[in-house]
Amino acid sequence: MKTATAAITDHTVATVCPLDCPDSCSLEVTVEDGRITAIDGSRENPVTDGYICAKVRRFGERQYGPDRLLYPAVRKGPKGAGSFKRVSWDEALAVVADRIREARNNWGGESILPYSYGGSNGLLTQDTSDATLFRRLGASRLARTVCAAPTGAANMALYGKMPSVAYEDFPEAKVIVIWGANPSASGIHLVPYIREAQRRGARLIVVDPRTTPLAKRADIHLAVRPGTDLPVALAIHRYLFEEGYADTAFLAANARGAERLRERAQPWTFERAAAEAGVDSAALRAAAEAYATTSPAIIRCGWGQERNRNGGSASLAILALPAVAGKFGVRGGGYTMSNSASWGITRTWIGSDEPPTRTINMNRLGRALEDSNPPIRVLFVYNSNAAVTTPDQRRILRNLEREDLFTVVFEQVMTDTARYADVVLPATTFLEGYEIARSYGPISLRLGKPVVEGAGESRSNAEVFGDLLERLELRHDNDPRGELEEMLAVLAQLPQPIGGELSDRGAATPPYGGRPVQFRDVWPLTPDRKVDLFPEALDAEAPVGLYGYQADPGTAEFPLTLISPASERTISSTLAELPRPEVRLLMHPDDAAARGLSDGDVIRMFNALGEVRCNLSVGAWIRPGTVSLPKGLWRKHTANGYTTNALVPDSLTDIGGGACFNDARVQVERAPQHST
Ligand code: SF4
């Protein structure tokens, strides 16, 4: 459970990890002669417990690695070649400001598209001075939907994002359901609590198409076909209602819409749902029985189940289970989803005066770049590696090559997206600046401080967007100047005592002691404080109605489901520049045998959108009919320079406009020899 923690020395600095991971670890960073020599966990955040993931232990390799961007640069070769000429900050920002001005004068503010997501998940590096700049320009708005949009919509509609069960309370549970999550790779600090619960006798149910490390230790593993979580969850609802396990007293007092949910679940018998999901109906029944008859029972709802055409309804159906089964009101009972809303923070510092410009769904970047009403002439990418993380990759790359598109990439390292930039601006890392890290696993809010000087000429977001405000004559007198002022301005606007505590001691006291009991300490934040089991607005939004199932998009030509789950190597695509073992496509032995393929073969995986070439790994730890290549790969990781997103359609989830990463259907065959 624990690893050795670096000894605290005069050179050890306390900070926090703000990267896109649920845990927000408290860190101890060792600095010698102005350079970081070690990064480890501390015990300031009790959940961190003195250890961190292998990913961030290696962050120093990004900090000082050969891919680090140290100076502003302008393109000198073809787009995508990654060939640049060093320039001064003044020259680089003058070019950027000129091109923004030109685009706005000729095509209007909407011809400018800012593109960002989660490179740092803190409160300072997104939706601060960047939002001020792009709002004042009247730029197109970005719907940040690449992750958590369907689960966020579900959690908001059902419960108003009520705070959820803390990791520390998992040992109290007697049944734990891990649905669409792999904490062994992402959010690792949950794992010891699950193991402790198992030591105390809790039963573990895992719903995942892969035999994850926790699935190996589970009492029941439902290796569902991706996209079928919805019928599986509805079959459990049907069982609860039909067999008398629905908590009618709780529902009458605390929920609305139970009858409508019951109607939509009615067609899904165990047999029908199991056939659709490709699992054993007896195992599904056993999972439902265990959940229905045991308390405390908790569901950890992840994000795997949201990444398909049914993802919003699936997330609602899963999150609705504890309400129907009456699992709230006890420690260790209820659900765990994102806890980022637990602090009640709204970004008041960017104001409410957002201009009514068009909104572009980030999952359709390629399509948006082809839109001509008005055309996008300036693409400003920061905190994101769009060239590899966004669906329909080939369309995006085609458009990034266009000479009439001016692309700015503000980044820490030379990413695949940066290689297509006209101007590259070097960004500081979270170890070189301030950040306010709000966890979405444990309820934690901590202040990150600069540990070392910014490498080379790298600058913070506040400096760069502030400079552009000045150059574009959009600065107001009361705008903060620089990162420190911006951080202080945000702290001043946080609800009290949160802001004061962060200023004084670098951490805020979590509400409810960080361990709220749902329906005892916290209640739904819906208008009537009730669970809405059938939100009418979502019923209208979903193409076949709320809890409506859309069939698998597989065809005889492209029968295999491709998934791209999080791995132990990267945080989305962050840190993918670092050396790693060869990346292989994982395939079940039955599927390999049917295609005459063996472990280590060079394969081509393809569909109508594109093709990926890499080596094959054959293993029974994935369900038949599904293949897997890790999330967050860069172009260098495959033989032909495309990642899974070259095969992912830019279709959207039923609710929330999310990405359908797991709706890619593909065929796999041996690659012809001597070709890439
Ligand atoms: S990525 Fe997650 S587990 Fe790793 S250090 Fe950051 S918060 Fe902790």
Short mmCIF file of C-alpha atoms in Angstrom, two decimals, residues 51-310:
data_model
loop_
_atom_site.label_atom_id
_atom_site.label_comp_id
_atom_site.label_asym_id
_atom_site.label_seq_id
_atom_site.Cartn_x
_atom_site.Cartn_y
_atom_site.Cartn_z
CA TYR A 51 2.93 7.64 -2.49
CA ILE A 52 2.13 8.66 -6.07
CA CYS A 53 1.83 7.06 -9.48
CA ALA A 54 4.80 6.14 -11.63
CA LYS A 55 3.66 8.71 -14.18
CA VAL A 56 4.31 11.80 -12.10
CA ARG A 57 7.44 10.31 -10.54
CA ARG A 58 8.80 10.70 -14.07
CA PHE A 59 7.64 14.27 -14.53
CA GLY A 60 11.24 15.48 -14.22
CA GLU A 61 11.92 13.74 -17.53
CA ARG A 62 9.37 16.08 -19.14
CA GLN A 63 10.70 19.05 -17.24
CA TYR A 64 14.26 18.60 -18.52
CA GLY A 65 13.74 16.28 -21.48
CA PRO A 66 14.71 16.85 -25.10
CA ASP A 67 11.12 17.59 -26.11
CA ARG A 68 10.71 20.54 -23.71
CA LEU A 69 9.90 23.79 -25.47
CA LEU A 70 12.28 26.45 -24.24
CA TYR A 71 11.80 29.37 -26.63
CA PRO A 72 9.09 30.87 -28.80
CA ALA A 73 9.45 29.78 -32.42
CA VAL A 74 7.87 30.25 -35.82
CA ARG A 75 7.42 27.61 -38.47
CA LYS A 76 10.04 27.39 -41.19
CA GLY A 77 9.07 24.17 -42.95
CA PRO A 78 5.87 22.46 -44.06
CA LYS A 79 3.12 22.15 -41.47
CA GLY A 80 3.54 18.99 -39.47
CA ALA A 81 7.28 18.73 -40.08
CA GLY A 82 8.10 20.22 -36.69
CA SER A 83 10.69 22.55 -38.15
CA PHE A 84 10.91 25.92 -36.40
CA LYS A 85 13.05 29.03 -36.07
CA ARG A 86 13.64 30.56 -32.64
CA VAL A 87 12.29 34.08 -32.20
CA SER A 88 11.86 36.46 -29.28
CA TRP A 89 8.65 36.58 -27.25
CA ASP A 90 8.02 40.02 -28.64
CA GLU A 91 8.28 38.81 -32.23
CA ALA A 92 6.13 35.72 -31.58
CA LEU A 93 3.34 37.56 -29.79
CA ALA A 94 3.39 40.38 -32.36
CA VAL A 95 2.72 37.81 -35.09
CA VAL A 96 -0.03 36.15 -33.05
CA ALA A 97 -1.71 39.46 -32.25
CA ASP A 98 -1.51 40.56 -35.91
CA ARG A 99 -3.13 37.37 -37.14
CA ILE A 100 -5.86 37.51 -34.51
CA ARG A 101 -6.58 41.14 -35.40
CA GLU A 102 -6.63 40.33 -39.09
CA ALA A 103 -9.02 37.40 -38.62
CA ARG A 104 -11.36 39.45 -36.46
CA ASN A 105 -11.39 42.37 -38.90
CA ASN A 106 -12.00 40.21 -41.97
CA TRP A 107 -14.19 37.37 -40.71
CA GLY A 108 -15.36 38.42 -37.24
CA GLY A 109 -14.42 37.17 -33.79
CA GLU A 110 -15.95 33.74 -34.40
CA SER A 111 -13.18 33.03 -36.89
CA ILE A 112 -10.94 32.55 -33.83
CA LEU A 113 -11.23 29.22 -31.98
CA PRO A 114 -9.53 28.62 -28.62
CA TYR A 115 -9.00 24.90 -28.02
CA SER A 116 -8.08 23.59 -24.57
CA TYR A 117 -8.80 20.76 -22.19
CA GLY A 118 -7.37 19.59 -18.92
CA GLY A 119 -3.62 19.76 -19.57
CA SER A 120 -3.62 21.13 -16.06
CA ASN A 121 -6.86 20.52 -14.25
CA GLY A 122 -6.45 23.39 -11.82
CA LEU A 123 -8.47 26.56 -11.50
CA LEU A 124 -5.75 28.91 -12.80
CA THR A 125 -4.64 27.49 -16.12
CA GLN A 126 -8.04 27.43 -17.76
CA ASP A 127 -10.96 29.85 -17.65
CA THR A 128 -9.02 32.76 -16.21
CA SER A 129 -7.17 35.30 -18.41
CA ASP A 130 -7.61 33.00 -21.40
CA ALA A 131 -11.40 33.27 -21.08
CA THR A 132 -11.12 37.04 -20.65
CA LEU A 133 -9.15 37.34 -23.88
CA PHE A 134 -11.34 35.11 -26.01
CA ARG A 135 -14.59 36.58 -24.68
CA ARG A 136 -13.46 40.11 -25.41
CA LEU A 137 -12.46 39.03 -28.89
CA GLY A 138 -15.92 37.51 -29.43
CA ALA A 139 -14.22 34.24 -30.36
CA SER A 140 -16.09 30.99 -30.99
CA ARG A 141 -16.78 29.19 -27.72
CA LEU A 142 -15.59 25.67 -27.11
CA ALA A 143 -17.80 23.00 -25.57
CA ARG A 144 -15.26 21.01 -23.54
CA THR A 145 -16.87 17.62 -23.99
CA VAL A 146 -14.02 15.24 -24.73
CA CYS A 147 -14.43 13.65 -21.29
CA ALA A 148 -17.01 13.67 -18.50
CA ALA A 149 -19.72 15.52 -20.43
CA PRO A 150 -22.26 12.64 -20.32
CA THR A 151 -21.45 11.64 -16.73
CA GLY A 152 -21.50 15.30 -15.72
CA ALA A 153 -24.93 15.78 -17.33
CA ALA A 154 -26.20 12.61 -15.65
CA ASN A 155 -24.86 13.50 -12.22
CA MET A 156 -26.22 17.04 -12.51
CA ALA A 157 -29.68 16.01 -13.65
CA LEU A 158 -30.11 13.21 -11.11
CA TYR A 159 -28.50 14.69 -8.04
CA GLY A 160 -27.36 18.24 -8.85
CA LYS A 161 -23.81 16.88 -8.43
CA MET A 162 -24.29 16.04 -4.77
CA PRO A 163 -20.94 15.30 -3.08
CA SER A 164 -20.18 11.62 -3.29
CA VAL A 165 -18.70 8.92 -1.10
CA ALA A 166 -15.06 9.43 -0.11
CA TYR A 167 -12.37 6.85 -0.86
CA GLU A 168 -11.85 6.48 2.92
CA ASP A 169 -15.39 5.17 3.34
CA PHE A 170 -15.05 2.29 0.87
CA PRO A 171 -13.84 -0.10 3.62
CA GLU A 172 -17.28 0.32 5.25
CA ALA A 173 -19.02 -1.18 2.22
CA LYS A 174 -20.04 -4.81 2.02
CA VAL A 175 -20.58 -4.71 -1.73
CA ILE A 176 -18.49 -2.57 -4.05
CA VAL A 177 -19.32 -2.15 -7.72
CA ILE A 178 -16.59 -0.71 -9.94
CA TRP A 179 -18.29 0.26 -13.17
CA GLY A 180 -16.34 1.63 -16.15
CA ALA A 181 -13.26 2.51 -14.10
CA ASN A 182 -9.78 1.06 -13.70
CA PRO A 183 -8.33 2.63 -10.56
CA SER A 184 -5.18 0.58 -10.94
CA ALA A 185 -4.26 2.87 -13.86
CA SER A 186 -6.04 6.11 -13.01
CA GLY A 187 -6.96 7.30 -9.53
CA ILE A 188 -4.73 4.68 -7.91
CA HIS A 189 -5.38 5.76 -4.32
CA LEU A 190 -8.79 4.11 -4.33
CA VAL A 191 -7.28 0.65 -4.68
CA PRO A 192 -6.00 0.19 -1.09
CA TYR A 193 -9.44 1.08 0.28
CA ILE A 194 -11.11 -1.49 -1.96
CA ARG A 195 -8.61 -4.11 -0.85
CA GLU A 196 -9.24 -3.21 2.78
CA ALA A 197 -12.98 -3.66 2.21
CA GLN A 198 -12.30 -7.05 0.65
CA ARG A 199 -10.16 -8.02 3.63
CA ARG A 200 -13.16 -7.20 5.79
CA GLY A 201 -15.33 -9.46 3.66
CA ALA A 202 -16.84 -7.12 1.07
CA ARG A 203 -17.80 -8.60 -2.27
CA LEU A 204 -16.40 -6.89 -5.35
CA ILE A 205 -18.23 -6.63 -8.67
CA VAL A 206 -16.39 -5.21 -11.67
CA VAL A 207 -18.08 -4.20 -14.93
CA ASP A 208 -15.42 -3.80 -17.61
CA PRO A 209 -14.67 -5.42 -20.98
CA ARG A 210 -11.13 -6.10 -19.80
CA THR A 211 -9.85 -8.23 -16.98
CA THR A 212 -8.36 -5.30 -15.11
CA PRO A 213 -6.27 -5.93 -11.98
CA LEU A 214 -9.37 -5.38 -9.84
CA ALA A 215 -11.49 -7.59 -12.12
CA LYS A 216 -8.99 -10.39 -11.42
CA ARG A 217 -9.74 -10.02 -7.70
CA ALA A 218 -13.49 -9.59 -8.17
CA ASP A 219 -16.18 -11.98 -6.99
CA ILE A 220 -18.15 -11.22 -10.15
CA HIS A 221 -16.69 -9.78 -13.32
CA LEU A 222 -19.14 -8.74 -16.02
CA ALA A 223 -16.99 -8.33 -19.14
CA VAL A 224 -19.65 -6.45 -21.05
CA ARG A 225 -19.44 -5.55 -24.70
CA PRO A 226 -18.63 -1.80 -24.82
CA GLY A 227 -21.80 0.25 -25.27
CA THR A 228 -24.08 -2.21 -23.46
CA ASP A 229 -23.76 -0.89 -19.91
CA LEU A 230 -27.21 0.63 -20.34
CA PRO A 231 -29.19 -2.61 -20.78
CA VAL A 232 -27.14 -4.22 -18.00
CA ALA A 233 -28.01 -1.42 -15.58
CA LEU A 234 -31.65 -1.40 -16.70
CA ALA A 235 -31.90 -5.15 -16.10
CA ILE A 236 -30.78 -4.55 -12.51
CA HIS A 237 -33.40 -1.82 -12.16
CA ARG A 238 -36.06 -4.17 -13.53
CA TYR A 239 -35.05 -6.80 -11.00
CA LEU A 240 -35.16 -4.26 -8.15
CA PHE A 241 -38.65 -3.13 -9.11
CA GLU A 242 -40.06 -6.55 -9.99
CA GLU A 243 -38.64 -8.51 -7.06
CA GLY A 244 -39.57 -6.03 -4.37
CA TYR A 245 -36.09 -4.66 -3.74
CA ALA A 246 -36.94 -1.12 -4.80
CA ASP A 247 -37.02 1.11 -1.71
CA THR A 248 -40.48 2.51 -2.28
CA ALA A 249 -40.49 4.53 0.94
CA PHE A 250 -37.21 6.22 0.02
CA LEU A 251 -38.40 6.86 -3.53
CA ALA A 252 -41.71 8.34 -2.37
CA ALA A 253 -39.94 10.74 -0.03
CA ASN A 254 -36.83 11.59 -2.01
CA ALA A 255 -37.24 11.00 -5.73
CA ARG A 256 -39.32 11.74 -8.76
CA GLY A 257 -39.66 9.85 -12.03
CA ALA A 258 -39.31 6.33 -10.59
CA GLU A 259 -42.30 5.03 -12.55
CA ARG A 260 -40.93 6.36 -15.83
CA LEU A 261 -37.59 4.71 -15.16
CA ARG A 262 -39.39 1.48 -14.28
CA GLU A 263 -41.28 1.59 -17.61
CA ARG A 264 -38.05 2.05 -19.59
CA ALA A 265 -36.34 -0.77 -17.69
CA GLN A 266 -39.25 -3.16 -18.14
CA PRO A 267 -38.14 -4.75 -21.46
CA TRP A 268 -34.70 -5.63 -20.11
CA THR A 269 -34.85 -9.08 -18.58
CA PHE A 270 -31.57 -10.55 -17.40
CA GLU A 271 -31.58 -12.87 -20.40
CA ARG A 272 -32.11 -10.12 -22.94
CA ALA A 273 -29.59 -7.73 -21.36
CA ALA A 274 -27.01 -10.47 -20.94
CA ALA A 275 -27.39 -11.52 -24.59
CA GLU A 276 -26.91 -7.92 -25.71
CA ALA A 277 -23.90 -7.43 -23.42
CA GLY A 278 -22.35 -10.81 -24.19
CA VAL A 279 -22.22 -11.90 -20.55
CA ASP A 280 -23.62 -14.84 -18.62
CA SER A 281 -27.18 -14.07 -17.47
CA ALA A 282 -26.62 -16.05 -14.26
CA ALA A 283 -23.62 -13.84 -13.43
CA LEU A 284 -25.67 -10.75 -14.13
CA ARG A 285 -28.44 -12.03 -11.85
CA ALA A 286 -25.90 -12.85 -9.15
CA ALA A 287 -24.50 -9.32 -9.35
CA ALA A 288 -27.99 -7.83 -9.08
CA GLU A 289 -28.86 -10.07 -6.12
CA ALA A 290 -25.65 -9.20 -4.29
CA TYR A 291 -26.26 -5.50 -4.80
CA ALA A 292 -29.95 -5.64 -3.90
CA THR A 293 -29.59 -7.70 -0.74
CA THR A 294 -26.46 -6.19 0.84
CA SER A 295 -25.80 -2.88 2.55
CA PRO A 296 -23.77 -0.77 2.70
CA ALA A 297 -23.27 -1.02 -1.05
CA ILE A 298 -21.39 1.47 -3.15
CA ILE A 299 -20.98 2.05 -6.87
CA ARG A 300 -17.83 3.69 -8.18
CA CYS A 301 -19.04 5.03 -11.53
CA GLY A 302 -16.18 5.75 -13.90
CA TRP A 303 -16.00 7.16 -17.40
CA GLY A 304 -15.61 4.04 -19.55
CA GLN A 305 -19.36 3.55 -19.87
CA GLU A 306 -19.91 7.09 -21.18
CA ARG A 307 -17.75 6.85 -24.30
CA ASN A 308 -20.37 5.49 -26.69
CA ARG A 309 -23.73 6.32 -28.28
CA ASN A 310 -25.58 5.20 -25.12
#
